[in-house]
C-alpha cells in the first residue's frame, strides 16, 4: 500500500497524463480505502476540468520581463 | 476602510495575466491583447496621481484596460473608413425572407451564458493564481496553461522533477482552497 503523500503525487501527475498505468492502479487501490485521498483526487480532477473549461491564457515569462523593462523608465 | 495604494513595480507579476485574459476575450488576438495590456500599464503610470484609492489596484487597471479596448475598436474602425452597416439578409447567402425575425438570438440558447460564465471562471482562476508565491505560479502556468513538458520546465528553471511536483502540488492545493467557495 502506498502512502497518502505518494498517492497525492500520482494524482497530480495523472492530471497532466503523466502517471504510468501501474501507478494509477496503485492510486485507485489507495483511494478505495482512504477517504481523504478520495476527496483530494475528486477535487483535483475538478480543478483540471475547470482550468480546461476556462480556456486560460497567460503571458510567457520572457514577455513579462519585456513588459517590465518597458515600464521601468516610467517608474 | 484602508485606502489602497499603487505598487507599479508589482503590476506585471500580479496583474499581467489577469488583464491579458480579459483583453484576449475581447480582441481575440493575442498580440493585440498583449499590446493593450502594455498600454494599460503605461496609462496607469501616467495617471497614477489621479488614483484615489477607492477601488483596488486591479479594478482600477481593468477600468483603464476597458477604455483601451474601446479605443482599439475605434481605431480599427476609422482605418477602414466608416463603420459598415450590413442590410443583407444574410452575409453568406443570397436568399431573402423575413430577416429580422429569423436572425434574432435563439431564446433557448445557453451558449452565450456559457461564454460569460467561462470568462468569469477564467478571471477567478487568474486571481487565485496571482495570490500564489511567484515560483509556484510560474511552474503552474508553464505546466497547466502553456503545457510545457516536465523535462523542459526542469531544465529552464534548474530544478529536479520532484521539486516540480512538490510545487505543482502546493499550487493546486492552494487553488482548490481559493476557488472552493464559488466554483466547486
Coordinates of N, CA and C in Angstrom, one line a residue:
Chain A
X1 N 0.8 -1.2 0.0 CA 0.0 0.0 0.0 C 0.9 1.3 0.0
X2 N 0.5 2.2 -0.8 CA 1.3 3.4 -0.9 C 0.8 4.5 0.1
X3 N 1.7 5.4 0.5 CA 1.3 6.4 1.4 C 0.4 7.5 0.8
X4 N -0.2 8.3 1.6 CA -1.0 9.4 1.1 C -0.2 10.4 0.3
X5 N 1.0 10.6 0.8 CA 1.9 11.5 0.1 C 2.1 11.0 -1.3
X6 N 2.4 9.8 -1.4 CA 2.7 9.1 -2.7 C 1.4 9.2 -3.6
X7 N 0.3 8.9 -3.0 CA -1.0 9.0 -3.7 C -1.2 10.3 -4.3
X8 N -1.0 11.4 -3.5 CA -1.2 12.7 -4.0 C -0.3 13.1 -5.2
X9 N 0.9 12.6 -5.1 CA 1.9 12.8 -6.2 C 1.4 12.2 -7.5
X10 N 1.0 10.9 -7.4 CA 0.5 10.2 -8.5 C -0.8 11.0 -9.1
X11 N -1.6 11.4 -8.2 CA -2.8 12.1 -8.6 C -2.5 13.3 -9.4
X12 N -1.5 14.1 -8.9 CA -1.1 15.3 -9.6 C -0.5 15.0 -11.0
X13 N 0.3 13.9 -11.0 CA 0.8 13.6 -12.3 C -0.3 13.2 -13.3
X14 N -1.3 12.5 -12.7 CA -2.4 12.0 -13.6 C -3.1 13.2 -14.2
X15 N -3.1 14.3 -13.5 CA -3.8 15.5 -14.1 C -3.2 16.0 -15.3
X16 N -1.9 15.6 -15.5 CA -1.2 16.0 -16.7 C -0.9 14.8 -17.6
X17 N -1.6 13.7 -17.4 CA -1.4 12.5 -18.1 C 0.0 12.0 -18.0
X18 N 0.6 12.2 -16.9 CA 2.0 11.7 -16.8 C 2.2 10.6 -15.8
X19 N 1.1 10.0 -15.4 CA 1.2 8.9 -14.4 C 1.1 7.5 -15.2
X20 N 2.1 6.7 -15.0 CA 2.1 5.4 -15.7 C 0.9 4.5 -15.2
X21 N 0.5 3.6 -16.0 CA -0.7 2.8 -15.7 C -0.6 2.1 -14.3
X22 N 0.6 1.5 -14.0 CA 0.7 0.8 -12.7 C 0.5 1.8 -11.6
X23 N 1.1 3.0 -11.7 CA 0.9 4.0 -10.6 C -0.6 4.3 -10.4
X24 N -1.2 4.5 -11.6 CA -2.7 4.8 -11.5 C -3.5 3.7 -10.8
X25 N -3.1 2.5 -11.1 CA -3.8 1.4 -10.4 C -3.5 1.4 -8.9
X26 N -2.3 1.7 -8.5 CA -2.0 1.9 -7.1 C -2.8 3.0 -6.4
X27 N -2.9 4.1 -7.2 CA -3.7 5.2 -6.7 C -5.2 4.8 -6.5
X28 N -5.7 4.1 -7.5 CA -7.1 3.6 -7.4 C -7.3 2.8 -6.2
X29 N -6.4 1.9 -5.9 CA -6.5 1.0 -4.8 C -6.4 1.8 -3.5
X30 N -5.5 2.7 -3.4 CA -5.4 3.6 -2.2 C -6.7 4.3 -1.9
X31 N -7.3 4.8 -3.0 CA -8.5 5.7 -2.9 C -9.6 4.8 -2.3
X32 N -9.6 3.6 -2.7 CA -10.7 2.7 -2.1 C -10.8 2.7 -0.6
X33 N -9.6 2.8 0.0 CA -9.5 2.7 1.4 C -9.4 4.1 2.1
X34 N -9.0 5.1 1.4 CA -8.6 6.3 2.0 C -9.6 7.4 1.6
X35 N -10.3 7.9 2.6 CA -11.3 8.9 2.3 C -10.7 10.2 1.9
X36 N -9.7 10.6 2.7 CA -9.1 11.9 2.4 C -8.5 12.0 1.0
X37 N -7.8 11.0 0.6 CA -7.3 11.0 -0.8 C -8.4 10.9 -1.8
X38 N -9.4 10.2 -1.5 CA -10.5 10.1 -2.4 C -11.1 11.5 -2.7
X39 N -11.3 12.3 -1.6 CA -11.8 13.7 -1.8 C -10.8 14.5 -2.5
X40 N -9.5 14.4 -2.2 CA -8.5 15.2 -2.8 C -8.5 14.9 -4.3
X41 N -8.5 13.6 -4.6 CA -8.5 13.2 -6.0 C -9.7 13.8 -6.8
X42 N -10.8 13.8 -6.2 CA -12.0 14.3 -6.9 C -11.9 15.8 -7.2
X43 N -11.4 16.5 -6.1 CA -11.3 17.9 -6.3 C -10.2 18.3 -7.3
X44 N -9.1 17.5 -7.3 CA -8.0 17.8 -8.1 C -8.4 17.6 -9.6
X45 N -9.2 16.6 -9.8 CA -9.7 16.3 -11.2 C -10.7 17.5 -11.6
X46 N -11.5 17.9 -10.7 CA -12.4 19.0 -10.9 C -11.6 20.3 -11.3
X47 N -10.5 20.5 -10.6 CA -9.7 21.7 -10.9 C -9.2 21.6 -12.3
X48 N -8.8 20.4 -12.7 CA -8.3 20.3 -14.1 C -9.4 20.6 -15.1
X49 N -10.6 20.1 -14.8 CA -11.6 20.4 -15.8 C -12.1 21.9 -15.8
X50 N -12.0 22.5 -14.6 CA -12.3 23.9 -14.6 C -11.2 24.7 -15.4
X51 N -10.0 24.3 -15.2 CA -8.9 25.0 -16.0 C -9.1 24.8 -17.5
X52 N -9.5 23.6 -17.9 CA -9.8 23.4 -19.3 C -10.9 24.2 -19.8
X53 N -12.0 24.3 -19.0 CA -13.2 25.0 -19.4 C -12.9 26.5 -19.5
X54 N -12.1 27.0 -18.7 CA -11.9 28.4 -18.7 C -11.0 28.9 -19.8
X55 N -10.4 28.0 -20.5 CA -9.5 28.3 -21.6 C -8.5 29.4 -21.2
X56 N -7.7 29.1 -20.2 CA -6.8 30.1 -19.6 C -5.7 30.4 -20.6
X57 N -5.3 31.7 -20.5 CA -4.2 32.2 -21.3 C -3.2 32.8 -20.4
X58 N -2.0 32.8 -20.7 CA -1.0 33.6 -19.9 C 0.1 34.1 -20.8
X59 N 0.8 35.1 -20.3 CA 2.0 35.6 -21.0 C 3.2 34.8 -20.5
X60 N 4.1 34.6 -21.4 CA 5.3 33.8 -21.0 C 6.2 34.7 -20.2
X61 N 7.1 34.1 -19.5 CA 8.0 34.8 -18.6 C 8.8 35.8 -19.3
X62 N 9.2 35.5 -20.5 CA 10.0 36.4 -21.3 C 9.2 37.7 -21.7
X63 N 7.9 37.4 -22.0 CA 7.1 38.5 -22.4 C 6.9 39.5 -21.2
X64 N 6.8 38.9 -20.0 CA 6.6 39.7 -18.8 C 7.8 40.5 -18.5
X65 N 9.0 39.9 -18.7 CA 10.2 40.6 -18.4 C 10.3 41.8 -19.4
X66 N 9.9 41.5 -20.6 CA 9.9 42.6 -21.6 C 9.0 43.8 -21.2
X67 N 7.8 43.4 -20.7 CA 6.9 44.4 -20.2 C 7.5 45.2 -19.1
X68 N 8.1 44.5 -18.2 CA 8.7 45.2 -17.0 C 9.8 46.2 -17.5
X69 N 10.6 45.7 -18.4 CA 11.7 46.6 -19.0 C 11.1 47.9 -19.6
X70 N 9.9 47.7 -20.3 CA 9.3 48.8 -21.0 C 8.8 49.8 -20.0
X71 N 8.2 49.4 -18.9 CA 7.6 50.4 -18.0 C 8.7 50.9 -17.0
X72 N 9.8 50.3 -16.9 CA 10.8 50.7 -15.9 C 11.2 52.1 -16.0
X73 N 11.5 52.7 -17.2 CA 11.8 54.1 -17.2 C 10.7 55.0 -16.7
X74 N 9.5 54.6 -16.7 CA 8.4 55.4 -16.2 C 8.2 55.3 -14.7
X75 N 8.8 54.4 -14.1 CA 8.5 54.1 -12.7 C 9.1 55.3 -11.8
Chain B
X1 N -12.2 51.9 6.4 CA -11.6 51.2 5.4 C -10.2 51.8 5.0
X2 N -9.2 51.0 4.9 CA -7.9 51.5 4.5 C -8.0 51.8 3.0
X3 N -7.3 52.9 2.6 CA -7.2 53.2 1.2 C -6.2 52.4 0.5
X4 N -6.4 52.1 -0.7 CA -5.5 51.2 -1.5 C -4.4 52.1 -2.0
X5 N -3.2 51.5 -2.1 CA -2.1 52.2 -2.7 C -1.6 51.5 -4.0
X6 N -1.0 52.2 -4.8 CA -0.5 51.6 -6.1 C 0.9 51.1 -5.9
X7 N 1.2 49.9 -6.4 CA 2.6 49.4 -6.4 C 3.0 49.0 -7.8
X8 N 3.3 50.0 -8.7 CA 3.5 49.7 -10.1 C 4.6 48.7 -10.3
X9 N 5.6 48.6 -9.4 CA 6.7 47.7 -9.7 C 6.2 46.2 -9.6
X10 N 5.0 46.0 -9.0 CA 4.5 44.6 -8.9 C 3.4 44.3 -10.0
X11 N 3.1 45.3 -10.7 CA 1.9 45.2 -11.6 C 2.0 44.0 -12.6
X12 N 3.2 43.9 -13.2 CA 3.4 42.8 -14.2 C 3.2 41.5 -13.6
X13 N 3.8 41.2 -12.5 CA 3.7 39.9 -11.8 C 2.3 39.6 -11.4
X14 N 1.6 40.7 -10.8 CA 0.3 40.4 -10.2 C -0.8 40.4 -11.2
X15 N -0.8 41.4 -12.2 CA -2.0 41.6 -13.0 C -1.8 41.3 -14.5
X16 N -0.6 41.1 -15.0 CA -0.5 41.0 -16.4 C -1.3 39.8 -17.0
X17 N -1.3 38.7 -16.4 CA -2.1 37.6 -16.9 C -3.6 37.8 -16.8
X18 N -4.0 38.4 -15.7 CA -5.4 38.7 -15.4 C -5.9 39.6 -16.5
X19 N -5.2 40.7 -16.7 CA -5.5 41.7 -17.8 C -5.5 41.1 -19.1
X20 N -4.5 40.2 -19.4 CA -4.3 39.6 -20.7 C -5.5 38.7 -21.0
X21 N -6.0 37.9 -20.0 CA -7.2 37.1 -20.2 C -8.4 37.9 -20.6
X22 N -8.5 39.0 -19.8 CA -9.6 39.9 -20.1 C -9.6 40.5 -21.5
X23 N -8.4 40.9 -21.9 CA -8.3 41.5 -23.2 C -8.4 40.5 -24.3
X24 N -7.9 39.3 -24.1 CA -7.9 38.3 -25.2 C -9.3 37.9 -25.5
X25 N -10.2 37.9 -24.5 CA -11.6 37.5 -24.7 C -12.3 38.6 -25.6
X26 N -11.7 39.8 -25.6 CA -12.4 40.9 -26.3 C -11.8 41.2 -27.6
X27 N -10.6 41.0 -27.8 CA -10.0 41.3 -29.1 C -9.6 40.1 -29.9
X28 N -9.7 38.9 -29.3 CA -9.4 37.6 -29.9 C -8.1 37.6 -30.7
X29 N -7.1 38.3 -30.3 CA -5.8 38.2 -31.0 C -4.8 38.5 -29.9
X30 N -3.9 37.5 -29.6 CA -3.0 37.5 -28.5 C -2.1 38.7 -28.6
X31 N -1.6 39.0 -29.8 CA -0.6 40.0 -29.9 C -1.2 41.4 -29.6
X32 N -2.4 41.6 -30.1 CA -3.1 42.9 -29.8 C -3.4 43.0 -28.3
X33 N -3.8 41.9 -27.8 CA -4.2 41.9 -26.3 C -2.9 42.2 -25.5
X34 N -1.8 41.7 -25.9 CA -0.6 42.0 -25.2 C -0.3 43.5 -25.2
X35 N -0.4 44.0 -26.4 CA -0.1 45.5 -26.6 C -1.1 46.3 -25.7
X36 N -2.3 45.9 -25.7 CA -3.3 46.6 -24.9 C -2.9 46.6 -23.4
X37 N -2.5 45.4 -22.9 CA -2.0 45.3 -21.5 C -0.9 46.3 -21.3
X38 N 0.1 46.2 -22.2 CA 1.2 47.1 -22.0 C 0.8 48.6 -22.0
X39 N -0.1 49.0 -22.9 CA -0.6 50.3 -22.9 C -1.3 50.7 -21.6
X40 N -2.0 49.7 -21.1 CA -2.7 49.9 -19.8 C -1.8 50.3 -18.7
X41 N -0.6 49.5 -18.7 CA 0.4 49.8 -17.6 C 0.9 51.2 -17.8
X42 N 1.2 51.6 -19.1 CA 1.7 53.0 -19.3 C 0.7 54.0 -18.8
X43 N -0.5 53.8 -19.3 CA -1.6 54.8 -18.9 C -1.8 54.8 -17.4
X44 N -1.7 53.7 -16.8 CA -1.8 53.6 -15.3 C -0.7 54.4 -14.6
X45 N 0.5 54.3 -15.1 CA 1.6 55.0 -14.5 C 1.4 56.5 -14.7
X46 N 1.0 56.9 -15.9 CA 0.8 58.3 -16.2 C -0.2 58.9 -15.3
X47 N -1.3 58.2 -15.1 CA -2.4 58.8 -14.3 C -2.4 58.3 -12.8
X48 N -1.3 57.8 -12.4 CA -1.2 57.3 -11.0 C -1.6 58.3 -10.0
X49 N -1.3 59.6 -10.3 CA -1.6 60.6 -9.3 C -3.1 60.9 -9.1
X50 N -3.8 60.4 -10.2 CA -5.3 60.6 -10.1 C -6.0 59.4 -9.3
X51 N -5.2 58.4 -8.9 CA -5.8 57.3 -8.3 C -6.1 57.7 -6.8
X52 N -7.4 57.5 -6.5 CA -7.9 58.0 -5.2 C -7.8 56.9 -4.1
X53 N -7.7 55.6 -4.6 CA -7.6 54.6 -3.6 C -8.9 54.0 -3.2
X54 N -10.0 54.4 -3.9 CA -11.3 53.8 -3.5 C -11.4 52.4 -4.0
X55 N -11.0 52.2 -5.3 CA -11.0 50.9 -5.8 C -9.7 50.1 -5.6
X56 N -9.7 48.8 -5.7 CA -8.5 48.1 -5.6 C -7.7 48.4 -6.9
X57 N -6.4 48.2 -6.8 CA -5.5 48.3 -7.9 C -6.0 47.6 -9.2
X58 N -6.4 46.4 -9.0 CA -6.8 45.6 -10.1 C -8.1 46.1 -10.8
X59 N -9.0 46.5 -10.0 CA -10.3 47.1 -10.6 C -9.9 48.4 -11.4
X60 N -9.0 49.1 -10.8 CA -8.6 50.4 -11.4 C -8.0 50.1 -12.8
X61 N -7.1 49.1 -12.8 CA -6.4 48.8 -14.0 C -7.3 48.2 -15.1
X62 N -8.3 47.4 -14.6 CA -9.3 46.9 -15.6 C -10.1 48.0 -16.2
X63 N -10.4 49.0 -15.4 CA -11.2 50.1 -15.9 C -10.4 50.8 -17.0
X64 N -9.1 50.9 -16.8 CA -8.2 51.5 -17.9 C -8.2 50.7 -19.1
X65 N -8.0 49.4 -18.9 CA -8.0 48.4 -20.0 C -9.3 48.5 -20.8
X66 N -10.4 48.6 -20.1 CA -11.7 48.7 -20.9 C -11.7 49.8 -21.9
X67 N -11.1 51.0 -21.4 CA -11.0 52.1 -22.3 C -10.1 51.8 -23.5
X68 N -9.0 51.1 -23.2 CA -8.1 50.8 -24.2 C -8.7 49.9 -25.3
X69 N -9.6 48.9 -24.8 CA -10.2 48.0 -25.8 C -11.2 48.8 -26.7
X70 N -11.9 49.8 -26.1 CA -12.8 50.6 -26.9 C -12.0 51.4 -27.9
X71 N -10.9 52.1 -27.4 CA -10.1 52.8 -28.3 C -9.6 52.0 -29.4
X72 N -9.2 50.8 -29.1 CA -8.7 49.9 -30.2 C -9.7 49.7 -31.3
X73 N -11.0 49.4 -30.9 CA -12.0 49.2 -31.9 C -12.3 50.5 -32.6
X74 N -12.3 51.7 -32.0 CA -12.4 52.9 -32.7 C -11.4 53.1 -33.7
X75 N -10.2 52.8 -33.4 CA -9.0 52.9 -34.3 C -9.2 52.1 -35.5
X76 N -9.4 50.8 -35.3 CA -9.5 49.9 -36.5 C -10.7 50.3 -37.3
X77 N -11.7 50.8 -36.7 CA -12.9 51.2 -37.4 C -12.7 52.4 -38.3
X78 N -11.9 53.4 -37.8 CA -11.6 54.6 -38.6 C -10.6 54.3 -39.7
X79 N -9.8 53.3 -39.5 CA -8.8 52.9 -40.5 C -9.6 52.3 -41.7
X80 N -10.7 51.6 -41.4 CA -11.4 51.0 -42.5 C -12.3 52.0 -43.2
X81 N -12.4 53.2 -42.6 CA -13.4 54.2 -43.1 C -14.6 54.1 -42.2
X82 N -15.7 54.3 -42.7 CA -16.9 54.3 -41.9 C -17.3 52.9 -41.4
X83 N -17.9 52.8 -40.3 CA -18.4 51.5 -39.9 C -19.5 51.1 -40.9
X84 N -19.4 49.9 -41.2 CA -20.3 49.4 -42.2 C -21.6 48.8 -41.6
X85 N -22.7 49.1 -42.2 CA -23.9 48.5 -41.8 C -24.5 47.6 -42.8
X86 N -24.5 46.4 -42.5 CA -25.0 45.4 -43.5 C -26.5 45.3 -43.4
X87 N -27.1 45.3 -44.6 CA -28.6 45.1 -44.6 C -28.9 43.9 -45.5
X88 N -27.9 43.1 -45.8 CA -28.3 41.9 -46.5 C -29.0 40.9 -45.5
X89 N -29.8 40.1 -46.2 CA -30.5 39.1 -45.4 C -29.5 38.3 -44.5
X90 N -28.5 37.8 -45.2 CA -27.5 37.0 -44.5 C -26.2 37.2 -45.3
X91 N -25.1 37.3 -44.6 CA -23.9 37.6 -45.3 C -23.4 36.5 -46.2
X92 N -23.8 35.2 -45.9 CA -23.3 34.1 -46.7 C -24.4 33.4 -47.5
X93 N -25.4 34.1 -47.8 CA -26.4 33.5 -48.8 C -27.2 34.6 -49.5
X94 N -27.7 34.3 -50.6 CA -28.5 35.3 -51.3 C -30.0 35.3 -51.1
X95 N -30.4 34.3 -50.3 CA -31.8 34.1 -50.1 C -32.4 35.3 -49.3
X96 N -33.7 35.5 -49.5 CA -34.3 36.6 -48.8 C -35.5 36.1 -48.0
X97 N -35.9 36.9 -47.1 CA -37.0 36.4 -46.2 C -37.3 37.4 -45.1
X98 N -38.0 37.0 -44.1 CA -38.3 37.9 -43.0 C -37.1 38.0 -42.1
X99 N -36.1 38.7 -42.6 CA -34.8 38.5 -41.9 C -34.7 38.9 -40.4
X100 N -35.4 40.0 -40.0 CA -35.3 40.3 -38.6 C -35.7 39.2 -37.7
X101 N -36.8 38.7 -38.0 CA -37.4 37.6 -37.2 C -36.5 36.4 -37.2
X102 N -35.9 36.1 -38.4 CA -35.1 34.9 -38.4 C -33.7 35.1 -37.9
X103 N -33.3 36.3 -37.7 CA -31.9 36.5 -37.3 C -31.8 36.7 -35.8
X104 N -32.9 36.8 -35.0 CA -32.7 37.1 -33.6 C -32.1 35.9 -32.9
X105 N -31.6 36.2 -31.7 CA -30.9 35.1 -31.0 C -31.9 34.1 -30.5
X106 N -31.5 32.8 -30.5 CA -32.4 31.8 -30.0 C -32.5 31.9 -28.5
X107 N -33.8 32.2 -28.1 CA -34.0 32.4 -26.7 C -33.7 31.3 -25.8
X108 N -33.6 30.1 -26.3 CA -33.3 28.9 -25.5 C -31.8 28.5 -25.5
X109 N -31.0 29.3 -26.3 CA -29.6 29.0 -26.3 C -28.9 29.4 -25.0
X110 N -28.0 28.5 -24.6 CA -27.3 28.9 -23.4 C -25.8 29.1 -23.7
X111 N -25.6 29.2 -25.0 CA -24.2 29.3 -25.4 C -23.5 30.6 -24.9
X112 N -24.3 31.7 -25.0 CA -23.6 33.0 -24.6 C -23.5 33.0 -23.1
X113 N -24.4 32.3 -22.3 CA -24.2 32.3 -20.9 C -22.9 31.5 -20.6
X114 N -22.7 30.4 -21.3 CA -21.5 29.6 -21.1 C -20.3 30.4 -21.3
X115 N -20.3 31.2 -22.3 CA -19.2 32.1 -22.6 C -18.9 33.0 -21.5
X116 N -19.9 33.7 -21.0 CA -19.8 34.6 -19.9 C -19.3 33.9 -18.6
X117 N -19.9 32.8 -18.4 CA -19.5 32.0 -17.2 C -18.1 31.6 -17.2
X118 N -17.7 31.1 -18.4 CA -16.3 30.6 -18.6 C -15.3 31.8 -18.4
X119 N -15.7 32.9 -18.9 CA -14.8 34.1 -18.7 C -14.6 34.4 -17.2
X120 N -15.8 34.4 -16.5 CA -15.7 34.7 -15.1 C -14.9 33.7 -14.4
X121 N -15.0 32.5 -14.8 CA -14.2 31.4 -14.2 C -12.8 31.6 -14.4
X122 N -12.4 32.0 -15.7 CA -11.1 32.2 -16.0 C -10.4 33.3 -15.2
X123 N -11.2 34.4 -15.0 CA -10.7 35.5 -14.2 C -10.5 35.1 -12.8
X124 N -11.5 34.3 -12.3 CA -11.4 33.9 -10.9 C -10.2 33.0 -10.7
X125 N -9.9 32.1 -11.6 CA -8.7 31.3 -11.5 C -7.4 32.2 -11.6
X126 N -7.4 33.1 -12.5 CA -6.2 34.0 -12.6 C -6.0 34.8 -11.3
X127 N -7.1 35.2 -10.7 CA -7.0 35.9 -9.4 C -6.3 35.0 -8.4
X128 N -6.8 33.8 -8.3 CA -6.2 32.8 -7.4 C -4.7 32.6 -7.7
X129 N -4.4 32.4 -9.0 CA -3.0 32.2 -9.3 C -2.1 33.3 -8.9
X130 N -2.7 34.5 -9.0 CA -1.8 35.7 -8.7 C -1.5 35.8 -7.2
X131 N -2.3 35.0 -6.4 CA -2.0 35.0 -5.0 C -1.0 34.0 -4.6
X132 N -0.6 33.1 -5.5 CA 0.4 32.1 -5.2 C 1.8 32.8 -5.1
X133 N 2.7 32.1 -4.4 CA 4.1 32.6 -4.4 C 4.6 32.5 -5.9
X134 N 5.5 33.4 -6.2 CA 6.0 33.6 -7.5 C 6.4 32.3 -8.2
X135 N 7.2 31.5 -7.5 CA 7.8 30.3 -8.1 C 6.7 29.3 -8.4
X136 N 5.7 29.2 -7.5 CA 4.6 28.2 -7.7 C 3.7 28.6 -8.9
X137 N 3.4 29.9 -9.0 CA 2.6 30.4 -10.1 C 3.3 30.2 -11.4
X138 N 4.6 30.4 -11.4 CA 5.4 30.2 -12.6 C 5.3 28.8 -13.1
X139 N 5.6 27.9 -12.2 CA 5.5 26.4 -12.5 C 4.1 26.0 -13.0
X140 N 3.1 26.5 -12.2 CA 1.7 26.1 -12.5 C 1.4 26.6 -13.9
X141 N 1.7 27.9 -14.2 CA 1.4 28.4 -15.5 C 2.1 27.7 -16.6
X142 N 3.3 27.4 -16.5 CA 4.1 26.7 -17.5 C 3.5 25.3 -17.8
X143 N 3.2 24.6 -16.7 CA 2.7 23.3 -16.8 C 1.3 23.2 -17.3
X144 N 0.4 24.0 -16.6 CA -1.0 23.8 -16.9 C -1.5 24.7 -18.1
X145 N -1.0 25.9 -18.2 CA -1.6 26.8 -19.3 C -0.7 26.7 -20.5
X146 N 0.6 26.7 -20.4 CA 1.4 26.7 -21.6 C 1.7 25.3 -22.0
X147 N 1.4 24.3 -21.1 CA 1.6 22.9 -21.5 C 3.1 22.5 -21.8
X148 N 4.0 23.2 -21.1 CA 5.4 22.8 -21.3 C 5.7 21.5 -20.6
X149 N 6.5 20.7 -21.2 CA 6.8 19.4 -20.6 C 7.6 19.5 -19.3
X150 N 7.4 18.5 -18.5 CA 8.1 18.5 -17.2 C 9.6 18.6 -17.4
X151 N 10.1 17.9 -18.3 CA 11.6 17.9 -18.6 C 12.1 19.4 -18.9
X152 N 11.3 20.0 -19.8 CA 11.7 21.4 -20.3 C 11.6 22.4 -19.1
X153 N 10.6 22.2 -18.3 CA 10.5 23.2 -17.2 C 11.7 23.0 -16.2
X154 N 12.0 21.7 -15.9 CA 13.1 21.5 -15.0 C 14.4 22.1 -15.6
X155 N 14.6 21.9 -16.9 CA 15.8 22.5 -17.5 C 15.8 24.0 -17.4
X156 N 14.7 24.6 -17.7 CA 14.6 26.0 -17.7 C 14.8 26.7 -16.4
X157 N 14.2 26.0 -15.4 CA 14.2 26.6 -14.0 C 15.3 26.0 -13.2
X158 N 16.0 25.0 -13.7 CA 17.1 24.4 -12.9 C 16.6 23.7 -11.7
X159 N 15.5 23.0 -11.8 CA 15.0 22.2 -10.6 C 14.9 20.8 -11.0
X160 N 14.7 19.9 -10.1 CA 14.5 18.5 -10.5 C 13.0 18.1 -10.4
X161 N 12.7 17.0 -11.1 CA 11.2 16.7 -11.2 C 10.5 16.6 -9.8
X162 N 11.2 16.1 -8.8 CA 10.4 16.0 -7.5 C 10.2 17.4 -7.0
X163 N 11.1 18.3 -7.1 CA 10.8 19.8 -6.8 C 9.6 20.3 -7.5
X164 N 9.6 20.0 -8.8 CA 8.5 20.4 -9.6 C 7.1 19.9 -9.2
X165 N 7.1 18.6 -8.9 CA 5.8 18.1 -8.4 C 5.4 18.6 -7.1
X166 N 6.4 18.9 -6.2 CA 6.0 19.5 -4.9 C 5.4 20.8 -5.1
X167 N 6.0 21.6 -6.1 CA 5.4 23.0 -6.3 C 4.0 22.9 -7.0
X168 N 3.9 21.9 -7.9 CA 2.6 21.7 -8.5 C 1.6 21.4 -7.5
X169 N 2.0 20.5 -6.6 CA 1.0 20.1 -5.5 C 0.6 21.2 -4.7
X170 N 1.6 22.0 -4.2 CA 1.2 23.2 -3.4 C 0.3 24.2 -4.1
X171 N 0.7 24.4 -5.4 CA -0.1 25.4 -6.2 C -1.6 24.8 -6.3
X172 N -1.7 23.6 -6.7 CA -3.0 23.0 -6.9 C -3.8 23.0 -5.6
X173 N -3.2 22.7 -4.5 CA -3.9 22.6 -3.2 C -4.4 24.0 -2.9
X174 N -3.5 25.0 -3.1 CA -3.9 26.4 -2.8 C -5.1 26.9 -3.7
X175 N -5.0 26.5 -5.0 CA -6.0 26.9 -5.9 C -7.4 26.3 -5.5
X176 N -7.3 25.0 -5.1 CA -8.6 24.3 -4.7 C -9.2 25.1 -3.6
X177 N -8.4 25.5 -2.6 CA -8.9 26.2 -1.5 C -9.4 27.6 -1.9
X178 N -8.7 28.2 -2.8 CA -9.1 29.6 -3.2 C -10.4 29.6 -4.0
X179 N -10.5 28.6 -4.9 CA -11.7 28.5 -5.7 C -12.9 27.9 -5.0
X180 N -12.6 27.3 -3.9 CA -13.6 26.4 -3.2 C -15.0 27.0 -3.1
X181 N -15.0 28.2 -2.5 CA -16.3 28.8 -2.2 C -17.2 29.0 -3.4
X182 N -16.6 29.4 -4.5 CA -17.5 29.8 -5.6 C -17.7 28.7 -6.7
X183 N -16.7 27.9 -6.9 CA -16.7 27.1 -8.1 C -16.8 25.6 -8.0
X184 N -16.6 25.1 -6.8 CA -16.7 23.6 -6.7 C -18.1 23.2 -6.4

